[in-house]
Amino acid sequence: MSGWALAEWLCLDLETNGLGEGARLVSAAVVWMRLGREIDTRTWLADAGGEEIPREAAELHGISTARAHRFGRPALRVALEVAEVLADAVAGGMPIVAFHAPFDLTIVDRELGRGGQQLPSFIGGSAMVLDPPVIDRAADPHHTRSRSLRSLADWYLVRHERPHEALSDASAAGQVMYQIAGAFPEVRDTDLVTLVGRQRRWAAEQAQARVRGGGKAGPAGWPLIPRQQDGDAR
């Protein structure tokens, strides 16, 4: 491998109390990674904005409403710190790996919006975001394997011992991305600016294909779902 594939990456994952744009932040993790191996990590526990965590969500990530409210920090404060880490990565030219990036980045943005804050515009613009399922589907379009994190971890022989735990998911996403780069020269040999531009097109094309297949299009925007109007934090 060469170029960006050998560089240090920042891998991000969030856990929330729901699945839509209005979901509240429950936990977050970032993993600094090089060559598919962890260098450093940081985790956060948030209070879900004081809202309830439905049983179905708690069963997935293991964080109850009582635990989040008792031990979690304010969701806005956590979102601000996550945004600061992301901004530092962008300033350092570091790729950001986020599995289904529009969900994680949008949740951070909406939490900031509730507090009158704004995710730096370059996060949704010039940031070098790598979204493993989008890239894997584009690189190997004829294979019908599931593009869930668990499925891709199995496919690429990545250990993923604690699915839906933010730190484990962030680490697995980075390792999966590293394996994708190793498997497809057309991915690893493309410069980051070009690759990010292609991901925007791939994400839109994949959404259209899902609609043609009778499914839902998914989020309208990559790697960040735009707010409907200024100040709309949902």
mmCIF file of N, CA and C in Angstrom, residues 156-228:
data_model
loop_
_atom_site.group_PDB
_atom_site.id
_atom_site.type_symbol
_atom_site.label_atom_id
_atom_site.label_comp_id
_atom_site.label_asym_id
_atom_site.label_seq_id
_atom_site.Cartn_x
_atom_site.Cartn_y
_atom_site.Cartn_z
ATOM 1 N N TYR A 156 -14.162 -9.684 5.763
ATOM 2 C CA TYR A 156 -12.747 -9.302 5.718
ATOM 3 C C TYR A 156 -11.936 -9.852 6.893
ATOM 4 N N LEU A 157 -12.535 -10.791 7.647
ATOM 5 C CA LEU A 157 -11.844 -11.476 8.744
ATOM 6 C C LEU A 157 -11.338 -10.498 9.804
ATOM 7 N N VAL A 158 -12.181 -9.530 10.115
ATOM 8 C CA VAL A 158 -11.878 -8.550 11.156
ATOM 9 C C VAL A 158 -12.581 -8.966 12.445
ATOM 10 N N ARG A 159 -11.865 -8.997 13.538
ATOM 11 C CA ARG A 159 -12.476 -9.326 14.826
ATOM 12 C C ARG A 159 -13.369 -8.167 15.279
ATOM 13 N N HIS A 160 -14.606 -8.516 15.599
ATOM 14 C CA HIS A 160 -15.574 -7.504 16.036
ATOM 15 C C HIS A 160 -16.363 -8.115 17.181
ATOM 16 N N GLU A 161 -15.812 -8.008 18.374
ATOM 17 C CA GLU A 161 -16.319 -8.770 19.510
ATOM 18 C C GLU A 161 -17.532 -8.136 20.180
ATOM 19 N N ARG A 162 -17.705 -6.816 20.049
ATOM 20 C CA ARG A 162 -18.794 -6.150 20.763
ATOM 21 C C ARG A 162 -19.586 -5.246 19.817
ATOM 22 N N PRO A 163 -20.377 -5.841 18.912
ATOM 23 C CA PRO A 163 -21.177 -5.020 17.986
ATOM 24 C C PRO A 163 -22.086 -4.064 18.740
ATOM 25 N N HIS A 164 -22.220 -2.861 18.193
ATOM 26 C CA HIS A 164 -23.055 -1.787 18.734
ATOM 27 C C HIS A 164 -22.467 -1.160 20.000
ATOM 28 N N GLU A 165 -21.223 -1.465 20.302
ATOM 29 C CA GLU A 165 -20.488 -0.731 21.328
ATOM 30 C C GLU A 165 -19.579 0.241 20.578
ATOM 31 N N ALA A 166 -19.653 1.543 20.911
ATOM 32 C CA ALA A 166 -19.064 2.569 20.055
ATOM 33 C C ALA A 166 -17.581 2.338 19.787
ATOM 34 N N LEU A 167 -16.812 2.010 20.814
ATOM 35 C CA LEU A 167 -15.380 1.832 20.617
ATOM 36 C C LEU A 167 -15.093 0.629 19.725
ATOM 37 N N SER A 168 -15.800 -0.467 19.961
ATOM 38 C CA SER A 168 -15.609 -1.659 19.145
ATOM 39 C C SER A 168 -16.006 -1.395 17.696
ATOM 40 N N ASP A 169 -17.118 -0.690 17.487
ATOM 41 C CA ASP A 169 -17.571 -0.399 16.128
ATOM 42 C C ASP A 169 -16.610 0.532 15.398
ATOM 43 N N ALA A 170 -16.090 1.541 16.104
ATOM 44 C CA ALA A 170 -15.141 2.458 15.467
ATOM 45 C C ALA A 170 -13.885 1.722 15.033
ATOM 46 N N SER A 171 -13.391 0.845 15.901
ATOM 47 C CA SER A 171 -12.196 0.080 15.569
ATOM 48 C C SER A 171 -12.451 -0.877 14.414
ATOM 49 N N ALA A 172 -13.580 -1.571 14.448
ATOM 50 C CA ALA A 172 -13.901 -2.509 13.371
ATOM 51 C C ALA A 172 -14.062 -1.792 12.036
ATOM 52 N N ALA A 173 -14.691 -0.610 12.063
ATOM 53 C CA ALA A 173 -14.868 0.155 10.819
ATOM 54 C C ALA A 173 -13.521 0.510 10.206
ATOM 55 N N GLY A 174 -12.575 0.944 11.044
ATOM 56 C CA GLY A 174 -11.245 1.268 10.535
ATOM 57 C C GLY A 174 -10.526 0.063 9.973
ATOM 58 N N GLN A 175 -10.647 -1.076 10.653
ATOM 59 C CA GLN A 175 -9.993 -2.288 10.162
ATOM 60 C C GLN A 175 -10.624 -2.767 8.860
ATOM 61 N N VAL A 176 -11.946 -2.673 8.767
ATOM 62 C CA VAL A 176 -12.618 -3.055 7.524
ATOM 63 C C VAL A 176 -12.160 -2.149 6.380
ATOM 64 N N MET A 177 -12.073 -0.845 6.637
ATOM 65 C CA MET A 177 -11.630 0.075 5.598
ATOM 66 C C MET A 177 -10.212 -0.249 5.143
ATOM 67 N N TYR A 178 -9.369 -0.619 6.078
ATOM 68 C CA TYR A 178 -7.994 -0.989 5.728
ATOM 69 C C TYR A 178 -7.978 -2.236 4.844
ATOM 70 N N GLN A 179 -8.828 -3.192 5.150
ATOM 71 C CA GLN A 179 -8.891 -4.405 4.338
ATOM 72 C C GLN A 179 -9.459 -4.125 2.947
ATOM 73 N N ILE A 180 -10.434 -3.222 2.865
ATOM 74 C CA ILE A 180 -10.971 -2.836 1.558
ATOM 75 C C ILE A 180 -9.866 -2.211 0.704
ATOM 76 N N ALA A 181 -9.087 -1.309 1.327
ATOM 77 C CA ALA A 181 -7.985 -0.680 0.590
ATOM 78 C C ALA A 181 -6.986 -1.726 0.104
ATOM 79 N N GLY A 182 -6.731 -2.733 0.940
ATOM 80 C CA GLY A 182 -5.803 -3.769 0.538
ATOM 81 C C GLY A 182 -6.335 -4.655 -0.569
ATOM 82 N N ALA A 183 -7.653 -4.828 -0.610
ATOM 83 C CA ALA A 183 -8.258 -5.741 -1.575
ATOM 84 C C ALA A 183 -8.445 -5.116 -2.953
ATOM 85 N N PHE A 184 -8.559 -3.787 -3.010
ATOM 86 C CA PHE A 184 -8.916 -3.136 -4.268
ATOM 87 C C PHE A 184 -7.900 -2.031 -4.609
ATOM 88 N N PRO A 185 -6.976 -2.320 -5.527
ATOM 89 C CA PRO A 185 -5.979 -1.312 -5.906
ATOM 90 C C PRO A 185 -6.603 -0.015 -6.412
ATOM 91 N N GLU A 186 -7.771 -0.124 -7.071
ATOM 92 C CA GLU A 186 -8.405 1.079 -7.598
ATOM 93 C C GLU A 186 -8.889 1.994 -6.475
ATOM 94 N N VAL A 187 -9.041 1.456 -5.281
ATOM 95 C CA VAL A 187 -9.392 2.277 -4.119
ATOM 96 C C VAL A 187 -8.140 2.894 -3.523
ATOM 97 N N ARG A 188 -7.178 2.072 -3.160
ATOM 98 C CA ARG A 188 -5.996 2.577 -2.442
ATOM 99 C C ARG A 188 -5.105 3.448 -3.320
ATOM 100 N N ASP A 189 -5.167 3.272 -4.652
ATOM 101 C CA ASP A 189 -4.317 4.057 -5.545
ATOM 102 C C ASP A 189 -4.959 5.359 -5.996
ATOM 103 N N THR A 190 -6.187 5.610 -5.563
ATOM 104 C CA THR A 190 -6.866 6.863 -5.882
ATOM 105 C C THR A 190 -6.579 7.880 -4.793
ATOM 106 N N ASP A 191 -6.231 9.096 -5.205
ATOM 107 C CA ASP A 191 -5.962 10.112 -4.187
ATOM 108 C C ASP A 191 -7.240 10.443 -3.428
ATOM 109 N N LEU A 192 -7.085 10.938 -2.193
ATOM 110 C CA LEU A 192 -8.219 11.114 -1.301
ATOM 111 C C LEU A 192 -9.262 12.089 -1.840
ATOM 112 N N VAL A 193 -8.828 13.185 -2.409
ATOM 113 C CA VAL A 193 -9.780 14.171 -2.913
ATOM 114 C C VAL A 193 -10.669 13.541 -3.983
ATOM 115 N N THR A 194 -10.065 12.799 -4.879
ATOM 116 C CA THR A 194 -10.826 12.130 -5.930
ATOM 117 C C THR A 194 -11.736 11.066 -5.342
ATOM 118 N N LEU A 195 -11.227 10.301 -4.376
ATOM 119 C CA LEU A 195 -12.014 9.233 -3.766
ATOM 120 C C LEU A 195 -13.235 9.779 -3.049
ATOM 121 N N VAL A 196 -13.063 10.881 -2.336
ATOM 122 C CA VAL A 196 -14.203 11.493 -1.639
ATOM 123 C C VAL A 196 -15.240 11.977 -2.646
ATOM 124 N N GLY A 197 -14.783 12.591 -3.720
ATOM 125 C CA GLY A 197 -15.715 13.030 -4.756
ATOM 126 C C GLY A 197 -16.481 11.876 -5.368
ATOM 127 N N ARG A 198 -15.787 10.770 -5.583
ATOM 128 C CA ARG A 198 -16.458 9.595 -6.133
ATOM 129 C C ARG A 198 -17.468 9.022 -5.145
ATOM 130 N N GLN A 199 -17.146 9.064 -3.852
ATOM 131 C CA GLN A 199 -18.090 8.548 -2.861
ATOM 132 C C GLN A 199 -19.408 9.306 -2.887
ATOM 133 N N ARG A 200 -19.347 10.615 -3.108
ATOM 134 C CA ARG A 200 -20.592 11.390 -3.201
ATOM 135 C C ARG A 200 -21.463 10.843 -4.330
ATOM 136 N N ARG A 201 -20.854 10.587 -5.454
ATOM 137 C CA ARG A 201 -21.602 10.051 -6.597
ATOM 138 C C ARG A 201 -22.074 8.631 -6.317
ATOM 139 N N TRP A 202 -21.183 7.810 -5.745
ATOM 140 C CA TRP A 202 -21.555 6.427 -5.450
ATOM 141 C C TRP A 202 -22.718 6.369 -4.467
ATOM 142 N N ALA A 203 -22.664 7.204 -3.440
ATOM 143 C CA ALA A 203 -23.736 7.199 -2.438
ATOM 144 C C ALA A 203 -25.078 7.540 -3.076
ATOM 145 N N ALA A 204 -25.071 8.532 -3.975
ATOM 146 C CA ALA A 204 -26.311 8.907 -4.662
ATOM 147 C C ALA A 204 -26.784 7.787 -5.573
ATOM 148 N N GLU A 205 -25.877 7.165 -6.302
ATOM 149 C CA GLU A 205 -26.246 6.082 -7.209
ATOM 150 C C GLU A 205 -26.777 4.871 -6.432
ATOM 151 N N GLN A 206 -26.153 4.579 -5.303
ATOM 152 C CA GLN A 206 -26.600 3.445 -4.495
ATOM 153 C C GLN A 206 -27.975 3.701 -3.898
ATOM 154 N N ALA A 207 -28.243 4.948 -3.519
ATOM 155 C CA ALA A 207 -29.571 5.296 -3.012
ATOM 156 C C ALA A 207 -30.620 5.118 -4.098
ATOM 157 N N GLN A 208 -30.302 5.546 -5.311
ATOM 158 C CA GLN A 208 -31.238 5.371 -6.425
ATOM 159 C C GLN A 208 -31.482 3.901 -6.718
ATOM 160 N N ALA A 209 -30.443 3.093 -6.615
ATOM 161 C CA ALA A 209 -30.583 1.660 -6.861
ATOM 162 C C ALA A 209 -31.485 1.016 -5.812
ATOM 163 N N ARG A 210 -31.384 1.461 -4.562
ATOM 164 C CA ARG A 210 -32.252 0.913 -3.522
ATOM 165 C C ARG A 210 -33.714 1.232 -3.814
ATOM 166 N N VAL A 211 -33.970 2.435 -4.293
ATOM 167 C CA VAL A 211 -35.341 2.827 -4.630
ATOM 168 C C VAL A 211 -35.859 1.974 -5.780
ATOM 169 N N ARG A 212 -35.038 1.775 -6.783
ATOM 170 C CA ARG A 212 -35.454 0.942 -7.919
ATOM 171 C C ARG A 212 -35.738 -0.489 -7.482
ATOM 172 N N GLY A 213 -35.043 -0.932 -6.430
ATOM 173 C CA GLY A 213 -35.257 -2.276 -5.914
ATOM 174 C C GLY A 213 -36.398 -2.371 -4.927
ATOM 175 N N GLY A 214 -37.108 -1.267 -4.713
ATOM 176 C CA GLY A 214 -38.242 -1.272 -3.812
ATOM 177 C C GLY A 214 -37.920 -0.898 -2.387
ATOM 178 N N GLY A 215 -36.680 -0.504 -2.128
ATOM 179 C CA GLY A 215 -36.283 -0.120 -0.781
ATOM 180 C C GLY A 215 -36.346 1.383 -0.575
ATOM 181 N N LYS A 216 -35.885 1.808 0.595
ATOM 182 C CA LYS A 216 -35.840 3.227 0.908
ATOM 183 C C LYS A 216 -34.532 3.828 0.409
ATOM 184 N N ALA A 217 -34.594 5.082 -0.011
ATOM 185 C CA ALA A 217 -33.414 5.730 -0.575
ATOM 186 C C ALA A 217 -32.339 5.959 0.474
ATOM 187 N N GLY A 218 -32.739 6.153 1.735
ATOM 188 C CA GLY A 218 -31.761 6.479 2.763
ATOM 189 C C GLY A 218 -31.552 7.978 2.846
ATOM 190 N N PRO A 219 -30.535 8.399 3.580
ATOM 191 C CA PRO A 219 -30.330 9.829 3.831
ATOM 192 C C PRO A 219 -30.035 10.615 2.567
ATOM 193 N N ALA A 220 -30.591 11.833 2.511
ATOM 194 C CA ALA A 220 -30.408 12.703 1.343
ATOM 195 C C ALA A 220 -29.201 13.594 1.557
ATOM 196 N N GLY A 221 -28.045 13.019 1.409
ATOM 197 C CA GLY A 221 -26.819 13.790 1.577
ATOM 198 C C GLY A 221 -25.694 12.898 2.049
ATOM 199 N N TRP A 222 -24.502 13.150 1.526
ATOM 200 C CA TRP A 222 -23.324 12.407 1.952
ATOM 201 C C TRP A 222 -22.147 13.366 1.945
ATOM 202 N N PRO A 223 -21.329 13.419 2.990
ATOM 203 C CA PRO A 223 -21.384 12.600 4.204
ATOM 204 C C PRO A 223 -22.213 13.213 5.330
ATOM 205 N N LEU A 224 -22.955 14.285 5.050
ATOM 206 C CA LEU A 224 -23.743 14.968 6.076
ATOM 207 C C LEU A 224 -25.100 15.323 5.488
ATOM 208 N N ILE A 225 -26.172 15.011 6.210
ATOM 209 C CA ILE A 225 -27.510 15.374 5.759
ATOM 210 C C ILE A 225 -27.721 16.854 6.039
ATOM 211 N N PRO A 226 -28.003 17.665 5.027
ATOM 212 C CA PRO A 226 -28.177 19.109 5.271
ATOM 213 C C PRO A 226 -29.377 19.378 6.168
ATOM 214 N N ARG A 227 -29.276 20.417 6.957
ATOM 215 C CA ARG A 227 -30.436 20.857 7.732
ATOM 216 C C ARG A 227 -31.469 21.409 6.768
ATOM 217 N N GLN A 228 -32.734 21.247 7.131
ATOM 218 C CA GLN A 228 -33.800 21.718 6.250
ATOM 219 C C GLN A 228 -33.773 23.236 6.101
#
